[in-house]
PDB file of C-alpha atoms in Angstrom:
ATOM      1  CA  UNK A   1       1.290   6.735  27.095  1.00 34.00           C
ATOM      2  CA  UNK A   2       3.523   3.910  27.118  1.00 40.00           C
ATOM      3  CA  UNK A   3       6.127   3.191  23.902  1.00 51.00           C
ATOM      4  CA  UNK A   4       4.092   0.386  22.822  1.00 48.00           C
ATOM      5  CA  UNK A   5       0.568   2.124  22.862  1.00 39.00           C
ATOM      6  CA  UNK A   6       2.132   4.905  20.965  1.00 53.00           C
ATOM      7  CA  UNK A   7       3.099   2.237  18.167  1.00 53.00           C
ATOM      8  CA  UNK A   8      -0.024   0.992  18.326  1.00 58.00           C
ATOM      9  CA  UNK A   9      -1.921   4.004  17.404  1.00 82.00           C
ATOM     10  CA  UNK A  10       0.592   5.166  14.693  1.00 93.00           C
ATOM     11  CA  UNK A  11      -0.677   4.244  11.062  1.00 96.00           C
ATOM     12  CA  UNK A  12       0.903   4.818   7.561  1.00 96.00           C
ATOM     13  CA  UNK A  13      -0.782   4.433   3.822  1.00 96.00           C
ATOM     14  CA  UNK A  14       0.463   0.732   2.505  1.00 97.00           C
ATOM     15  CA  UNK A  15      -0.644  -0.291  -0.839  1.00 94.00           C
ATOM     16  CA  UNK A  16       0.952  -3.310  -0.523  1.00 95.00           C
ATOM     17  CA  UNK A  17       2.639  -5.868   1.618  1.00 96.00           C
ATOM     18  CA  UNK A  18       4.579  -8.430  -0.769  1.00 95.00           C
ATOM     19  CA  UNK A  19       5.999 -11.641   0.870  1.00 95.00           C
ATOM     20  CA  UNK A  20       8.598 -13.635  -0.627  1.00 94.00           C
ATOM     21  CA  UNK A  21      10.282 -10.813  -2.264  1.00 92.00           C
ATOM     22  CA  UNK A  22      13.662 -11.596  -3.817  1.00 91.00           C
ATOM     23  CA  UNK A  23      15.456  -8.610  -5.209  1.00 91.00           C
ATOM     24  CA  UNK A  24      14.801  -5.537  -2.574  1.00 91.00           C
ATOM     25  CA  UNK A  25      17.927  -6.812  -0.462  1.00 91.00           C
ATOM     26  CA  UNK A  26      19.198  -9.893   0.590  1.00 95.00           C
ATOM     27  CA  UNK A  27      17.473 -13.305   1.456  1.00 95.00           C
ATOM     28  CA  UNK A  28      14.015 -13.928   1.830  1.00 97.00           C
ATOM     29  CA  UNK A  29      12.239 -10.745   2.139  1.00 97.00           C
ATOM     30  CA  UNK A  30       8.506  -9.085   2.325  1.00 97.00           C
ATOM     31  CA  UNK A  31       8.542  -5.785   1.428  1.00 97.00           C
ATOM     32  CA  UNK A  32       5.965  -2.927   2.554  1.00 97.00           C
ATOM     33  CA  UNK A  33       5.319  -0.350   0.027  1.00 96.00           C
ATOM     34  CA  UNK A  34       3.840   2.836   1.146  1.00 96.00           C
ATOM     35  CA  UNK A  35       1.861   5.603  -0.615  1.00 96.00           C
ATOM     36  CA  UNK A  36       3.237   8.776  -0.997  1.00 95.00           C
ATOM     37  CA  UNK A  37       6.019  10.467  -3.499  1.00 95.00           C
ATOM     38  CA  UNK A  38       7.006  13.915  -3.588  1.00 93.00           C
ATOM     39  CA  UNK A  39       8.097  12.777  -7.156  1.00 93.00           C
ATOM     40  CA  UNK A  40       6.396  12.038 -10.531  1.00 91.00           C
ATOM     41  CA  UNK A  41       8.967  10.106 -12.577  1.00 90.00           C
ATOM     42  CA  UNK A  42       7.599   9.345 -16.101  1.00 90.00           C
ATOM     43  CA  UNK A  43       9.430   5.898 -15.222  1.00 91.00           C
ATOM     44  CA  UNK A  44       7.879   5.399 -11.594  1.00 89.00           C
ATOM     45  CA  UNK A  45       7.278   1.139 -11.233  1.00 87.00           C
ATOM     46  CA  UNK A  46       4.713   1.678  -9.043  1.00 88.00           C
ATOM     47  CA  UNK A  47       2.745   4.824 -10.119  1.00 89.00           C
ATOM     48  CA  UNK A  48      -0.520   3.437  -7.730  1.00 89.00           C
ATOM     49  CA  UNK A  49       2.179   5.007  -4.777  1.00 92.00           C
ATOM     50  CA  UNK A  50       2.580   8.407  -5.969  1.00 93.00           C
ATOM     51  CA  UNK A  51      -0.246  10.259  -3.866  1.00 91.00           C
ATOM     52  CA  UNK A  52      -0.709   9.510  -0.217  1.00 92.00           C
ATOM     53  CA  UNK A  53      -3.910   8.631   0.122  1.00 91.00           C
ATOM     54  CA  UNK A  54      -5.854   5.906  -0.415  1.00 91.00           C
ATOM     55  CA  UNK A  55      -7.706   6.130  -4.349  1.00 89.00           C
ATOM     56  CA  UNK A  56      -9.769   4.030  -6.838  1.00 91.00           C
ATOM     57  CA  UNK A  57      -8.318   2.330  -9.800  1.00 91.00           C
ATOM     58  CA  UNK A  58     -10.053   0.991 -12.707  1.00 91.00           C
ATOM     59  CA  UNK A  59      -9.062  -1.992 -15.297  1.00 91.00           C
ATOM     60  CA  UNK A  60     -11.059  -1.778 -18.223  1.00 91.00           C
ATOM     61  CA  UNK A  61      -9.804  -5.322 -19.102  1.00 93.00           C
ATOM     62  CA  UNK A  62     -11.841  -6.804 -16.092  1.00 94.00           C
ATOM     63  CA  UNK A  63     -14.991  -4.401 -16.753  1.00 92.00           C
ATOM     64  CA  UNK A  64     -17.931  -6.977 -17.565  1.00 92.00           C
ATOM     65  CA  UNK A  65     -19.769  -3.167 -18.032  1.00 91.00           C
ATOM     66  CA  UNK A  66     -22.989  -4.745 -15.515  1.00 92.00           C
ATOM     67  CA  UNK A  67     -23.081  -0.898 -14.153  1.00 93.00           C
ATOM     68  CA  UNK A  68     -23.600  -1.908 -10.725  1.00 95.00           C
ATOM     69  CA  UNK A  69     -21.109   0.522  -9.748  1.00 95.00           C
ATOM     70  CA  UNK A  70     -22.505   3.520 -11.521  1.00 95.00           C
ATOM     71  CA  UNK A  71     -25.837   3.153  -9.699  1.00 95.00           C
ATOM     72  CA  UNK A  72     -23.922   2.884  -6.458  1.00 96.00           C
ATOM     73  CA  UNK A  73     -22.041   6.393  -6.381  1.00 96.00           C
ATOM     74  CA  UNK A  74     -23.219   8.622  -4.426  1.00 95.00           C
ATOM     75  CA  UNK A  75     -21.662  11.284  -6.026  1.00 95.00           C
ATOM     76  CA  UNK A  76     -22.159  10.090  -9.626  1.00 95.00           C
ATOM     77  CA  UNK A  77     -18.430  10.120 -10.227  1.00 95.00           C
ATOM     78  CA  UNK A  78     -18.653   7.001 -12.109  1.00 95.00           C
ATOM     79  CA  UNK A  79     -20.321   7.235 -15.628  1.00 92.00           C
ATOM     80  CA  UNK A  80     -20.865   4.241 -18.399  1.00 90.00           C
ATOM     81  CA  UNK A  81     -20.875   5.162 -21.882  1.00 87.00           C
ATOM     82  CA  UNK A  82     -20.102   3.236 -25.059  1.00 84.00           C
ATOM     83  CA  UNK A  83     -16.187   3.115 -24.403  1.00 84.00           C
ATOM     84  CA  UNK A  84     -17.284   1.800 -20.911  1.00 85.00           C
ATOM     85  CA  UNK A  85     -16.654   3.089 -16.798  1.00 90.00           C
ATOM     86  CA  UNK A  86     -14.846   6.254 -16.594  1.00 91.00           C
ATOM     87  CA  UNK A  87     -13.855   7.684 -13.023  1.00 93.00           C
ATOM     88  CA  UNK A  88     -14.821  11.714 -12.776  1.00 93.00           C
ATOM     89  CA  UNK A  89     -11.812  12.233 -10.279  1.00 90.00           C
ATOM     90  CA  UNK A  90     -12.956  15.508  -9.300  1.00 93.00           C
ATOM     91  CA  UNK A  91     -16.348  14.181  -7.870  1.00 94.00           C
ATOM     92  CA  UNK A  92     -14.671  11.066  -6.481  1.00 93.00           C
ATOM     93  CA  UNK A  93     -14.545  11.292  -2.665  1.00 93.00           C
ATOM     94  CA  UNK A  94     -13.429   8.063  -1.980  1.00 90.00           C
ATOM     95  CA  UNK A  95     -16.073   6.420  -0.106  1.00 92.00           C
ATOM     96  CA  UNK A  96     -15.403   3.034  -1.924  1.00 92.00           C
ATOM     97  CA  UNK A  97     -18.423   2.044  -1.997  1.00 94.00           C
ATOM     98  CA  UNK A  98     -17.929   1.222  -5.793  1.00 94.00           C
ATOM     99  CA  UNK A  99     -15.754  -1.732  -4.819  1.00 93.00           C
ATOM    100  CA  UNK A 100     -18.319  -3.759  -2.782  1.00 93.00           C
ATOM    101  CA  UNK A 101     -20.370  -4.155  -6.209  1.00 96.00           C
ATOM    102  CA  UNK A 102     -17.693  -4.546  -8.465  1.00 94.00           C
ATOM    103  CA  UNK A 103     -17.488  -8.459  -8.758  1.00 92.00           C
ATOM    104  CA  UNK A 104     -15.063  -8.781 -11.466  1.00 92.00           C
ATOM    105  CA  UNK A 105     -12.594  -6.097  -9.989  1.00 93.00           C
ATOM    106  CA  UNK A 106     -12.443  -3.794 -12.286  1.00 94.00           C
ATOM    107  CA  UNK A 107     -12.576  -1.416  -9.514  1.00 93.00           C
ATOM    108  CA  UNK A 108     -10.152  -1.494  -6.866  1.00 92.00           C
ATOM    109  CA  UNK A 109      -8.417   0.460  -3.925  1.00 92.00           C
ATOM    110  CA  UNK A 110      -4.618   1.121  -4.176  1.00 92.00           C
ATOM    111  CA  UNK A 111      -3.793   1.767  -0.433  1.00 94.00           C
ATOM    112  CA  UNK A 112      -5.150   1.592   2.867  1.00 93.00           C
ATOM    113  CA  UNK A 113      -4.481   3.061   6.704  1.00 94.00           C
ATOM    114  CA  UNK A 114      -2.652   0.458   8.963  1.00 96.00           C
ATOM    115  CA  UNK A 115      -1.104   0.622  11.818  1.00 97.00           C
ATOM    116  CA  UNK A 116       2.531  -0.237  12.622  1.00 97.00           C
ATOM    117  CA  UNK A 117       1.041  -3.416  14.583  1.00 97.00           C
ATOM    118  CA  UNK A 118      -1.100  -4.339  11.443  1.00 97.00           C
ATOM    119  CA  UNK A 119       1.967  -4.263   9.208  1.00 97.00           C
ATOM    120  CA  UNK A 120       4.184  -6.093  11.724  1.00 97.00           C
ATOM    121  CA  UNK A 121       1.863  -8.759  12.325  1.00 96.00           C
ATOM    122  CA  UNK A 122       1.920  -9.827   8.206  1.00 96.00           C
ATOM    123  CA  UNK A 123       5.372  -9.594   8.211  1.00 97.00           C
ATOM    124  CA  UNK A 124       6.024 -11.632  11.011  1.00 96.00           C
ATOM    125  CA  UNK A 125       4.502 -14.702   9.254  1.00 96.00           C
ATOM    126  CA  UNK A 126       7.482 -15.375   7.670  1.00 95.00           C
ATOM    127  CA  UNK A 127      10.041 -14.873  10.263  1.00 95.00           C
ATOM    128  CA  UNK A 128      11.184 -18.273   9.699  1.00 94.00           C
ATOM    129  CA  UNK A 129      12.428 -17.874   5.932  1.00 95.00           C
ATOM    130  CA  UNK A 130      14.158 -14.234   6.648  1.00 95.00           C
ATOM    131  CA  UNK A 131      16.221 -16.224   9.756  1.00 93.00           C
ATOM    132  CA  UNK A 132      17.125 -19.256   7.218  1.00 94.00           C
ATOM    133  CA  UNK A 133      17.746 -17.058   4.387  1.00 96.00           C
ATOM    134  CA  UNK A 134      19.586 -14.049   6.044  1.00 96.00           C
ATOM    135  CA  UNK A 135      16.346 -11.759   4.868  1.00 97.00           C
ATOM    136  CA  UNK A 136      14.167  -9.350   6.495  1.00 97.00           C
ATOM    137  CA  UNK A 137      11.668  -6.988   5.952  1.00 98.00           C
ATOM    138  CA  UNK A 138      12.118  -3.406   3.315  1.00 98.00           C
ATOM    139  CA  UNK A 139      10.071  -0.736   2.852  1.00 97.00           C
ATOM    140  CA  UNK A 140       9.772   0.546  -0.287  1.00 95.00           C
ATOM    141  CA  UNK A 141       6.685   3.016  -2.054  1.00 92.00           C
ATOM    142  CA  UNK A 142       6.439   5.171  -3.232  1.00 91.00           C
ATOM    143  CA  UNK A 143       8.618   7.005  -1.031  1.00 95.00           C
ATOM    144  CA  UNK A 144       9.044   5.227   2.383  1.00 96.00           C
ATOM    145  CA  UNK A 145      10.496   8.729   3.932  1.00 95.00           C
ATOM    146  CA  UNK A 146       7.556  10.523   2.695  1.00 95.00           C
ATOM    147  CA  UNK A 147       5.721   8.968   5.882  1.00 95.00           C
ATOM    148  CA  UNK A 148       8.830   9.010   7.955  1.00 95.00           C
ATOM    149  CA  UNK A 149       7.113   8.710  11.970  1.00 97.00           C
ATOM    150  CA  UNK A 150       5.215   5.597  10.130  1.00 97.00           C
ATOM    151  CA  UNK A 151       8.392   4.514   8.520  1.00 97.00           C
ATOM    152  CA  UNK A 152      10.964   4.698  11.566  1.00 97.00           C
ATOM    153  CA  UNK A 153       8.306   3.013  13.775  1.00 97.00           C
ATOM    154  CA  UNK A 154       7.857   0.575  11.838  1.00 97.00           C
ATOM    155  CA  UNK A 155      11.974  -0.043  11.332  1.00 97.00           C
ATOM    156  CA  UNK A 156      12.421   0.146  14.876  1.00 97.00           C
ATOM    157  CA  UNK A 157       9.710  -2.722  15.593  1.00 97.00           C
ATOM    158  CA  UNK A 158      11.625  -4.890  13.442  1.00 97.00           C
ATOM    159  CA  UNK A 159      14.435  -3.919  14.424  1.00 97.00           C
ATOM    160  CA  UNK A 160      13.583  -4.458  18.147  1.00 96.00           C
ATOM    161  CA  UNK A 161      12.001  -8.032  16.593  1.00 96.00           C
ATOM    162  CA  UNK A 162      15.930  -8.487  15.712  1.00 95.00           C
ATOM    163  CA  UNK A 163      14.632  -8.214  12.373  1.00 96.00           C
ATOM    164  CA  UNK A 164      17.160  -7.171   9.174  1.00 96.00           C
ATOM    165  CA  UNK A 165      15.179  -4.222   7.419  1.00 97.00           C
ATOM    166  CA  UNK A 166      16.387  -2.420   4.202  1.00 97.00           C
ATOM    167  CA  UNK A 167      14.866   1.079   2.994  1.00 96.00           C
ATOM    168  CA  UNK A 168      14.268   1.297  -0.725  1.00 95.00           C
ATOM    169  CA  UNK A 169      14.503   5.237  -1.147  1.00 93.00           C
ATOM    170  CA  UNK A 170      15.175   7.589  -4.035  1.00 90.00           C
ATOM    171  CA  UNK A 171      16.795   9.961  -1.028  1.00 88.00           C
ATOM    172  CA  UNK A 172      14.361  13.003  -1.846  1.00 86.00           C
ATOM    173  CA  UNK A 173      13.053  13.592   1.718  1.00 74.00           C
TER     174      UNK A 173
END
């Protein structure tokens, strides 16, 4: 198995790929956050990070209350009462399927699986601004260390891309 085909089969949990990121280091950046925090800090900015896996989240602000979603788990995890959806987190297995009928997105997934290729490939689009601005690409979470093969192949891409990366860490490895 060559280097490359290695790469290409290595995936990490990323809830979110944020371009034109200002304040995670310097220039132009797009930072990757990744799921997964040994940690629970009452004062975590990005509590949707804290377990590893992808999970369901729920806005009751966007909740029109149509149901749809209750008659599609499989499970019934999902219940509608007068006070409106609540997510039985026990039942939940994650099959997602509440998402496809949720139209207002009330319902939503915090995380997916992608590979080091998928991530490299968004953060590639804007190459140009990180060379004209002295950016690059950090990877944040969560706790970026907390999926460290994920994490240092996805460094060394960039960095073999002659990319600048930063790692936004709280050190507990």
């Amino acid at each position: 198995m060559t280097q490359s085909s290695k790469k290409e089969g290595l995936q990490g949990t990323v809830f979110d790929i944020q371009r034109y990121s200002i304040h995670d280091g310097p220039g132009i950046r797009t930072t990757v956050f990744v799921k997964g925090c040994p940690l629970r800090c009452k004062w975590c900015s990005n509590p949707e990070s804290q377990n590893s896996y992808p999970e369901v989240l729920f806005s009751k602000a966007k909740c029109d209350g149509c149901g749809k979603c209750v008659e599609v788990c499989p499970l019934g995890a999902i219940i509608l009462d007068g006070d409106g959806i609540h997510i039985d987190r026990a039942k939940c297995d994650r099959c997602m399927k509440c998402l496809d009928v949720c139209y207002p997105h009330a319902i939503r997934c915090a995380g997916e699986r992608k590979s080091v290729e998928e991530v490299i490939e968004e953060v590639s689009k804007d190459e140009l601004f990180y060379r004209n601005s002295g950016g690059g690409v950090t990877i944040s979470g969560g706790e970026p260390l907390f999926q460290p093969q994920f994490t240092l192949a996805l460094l060394k891409e960039c960095k073999e891309r002659q990319l600048h990366t930063a790692l936004d860490t709280c050190g507990f490895a």
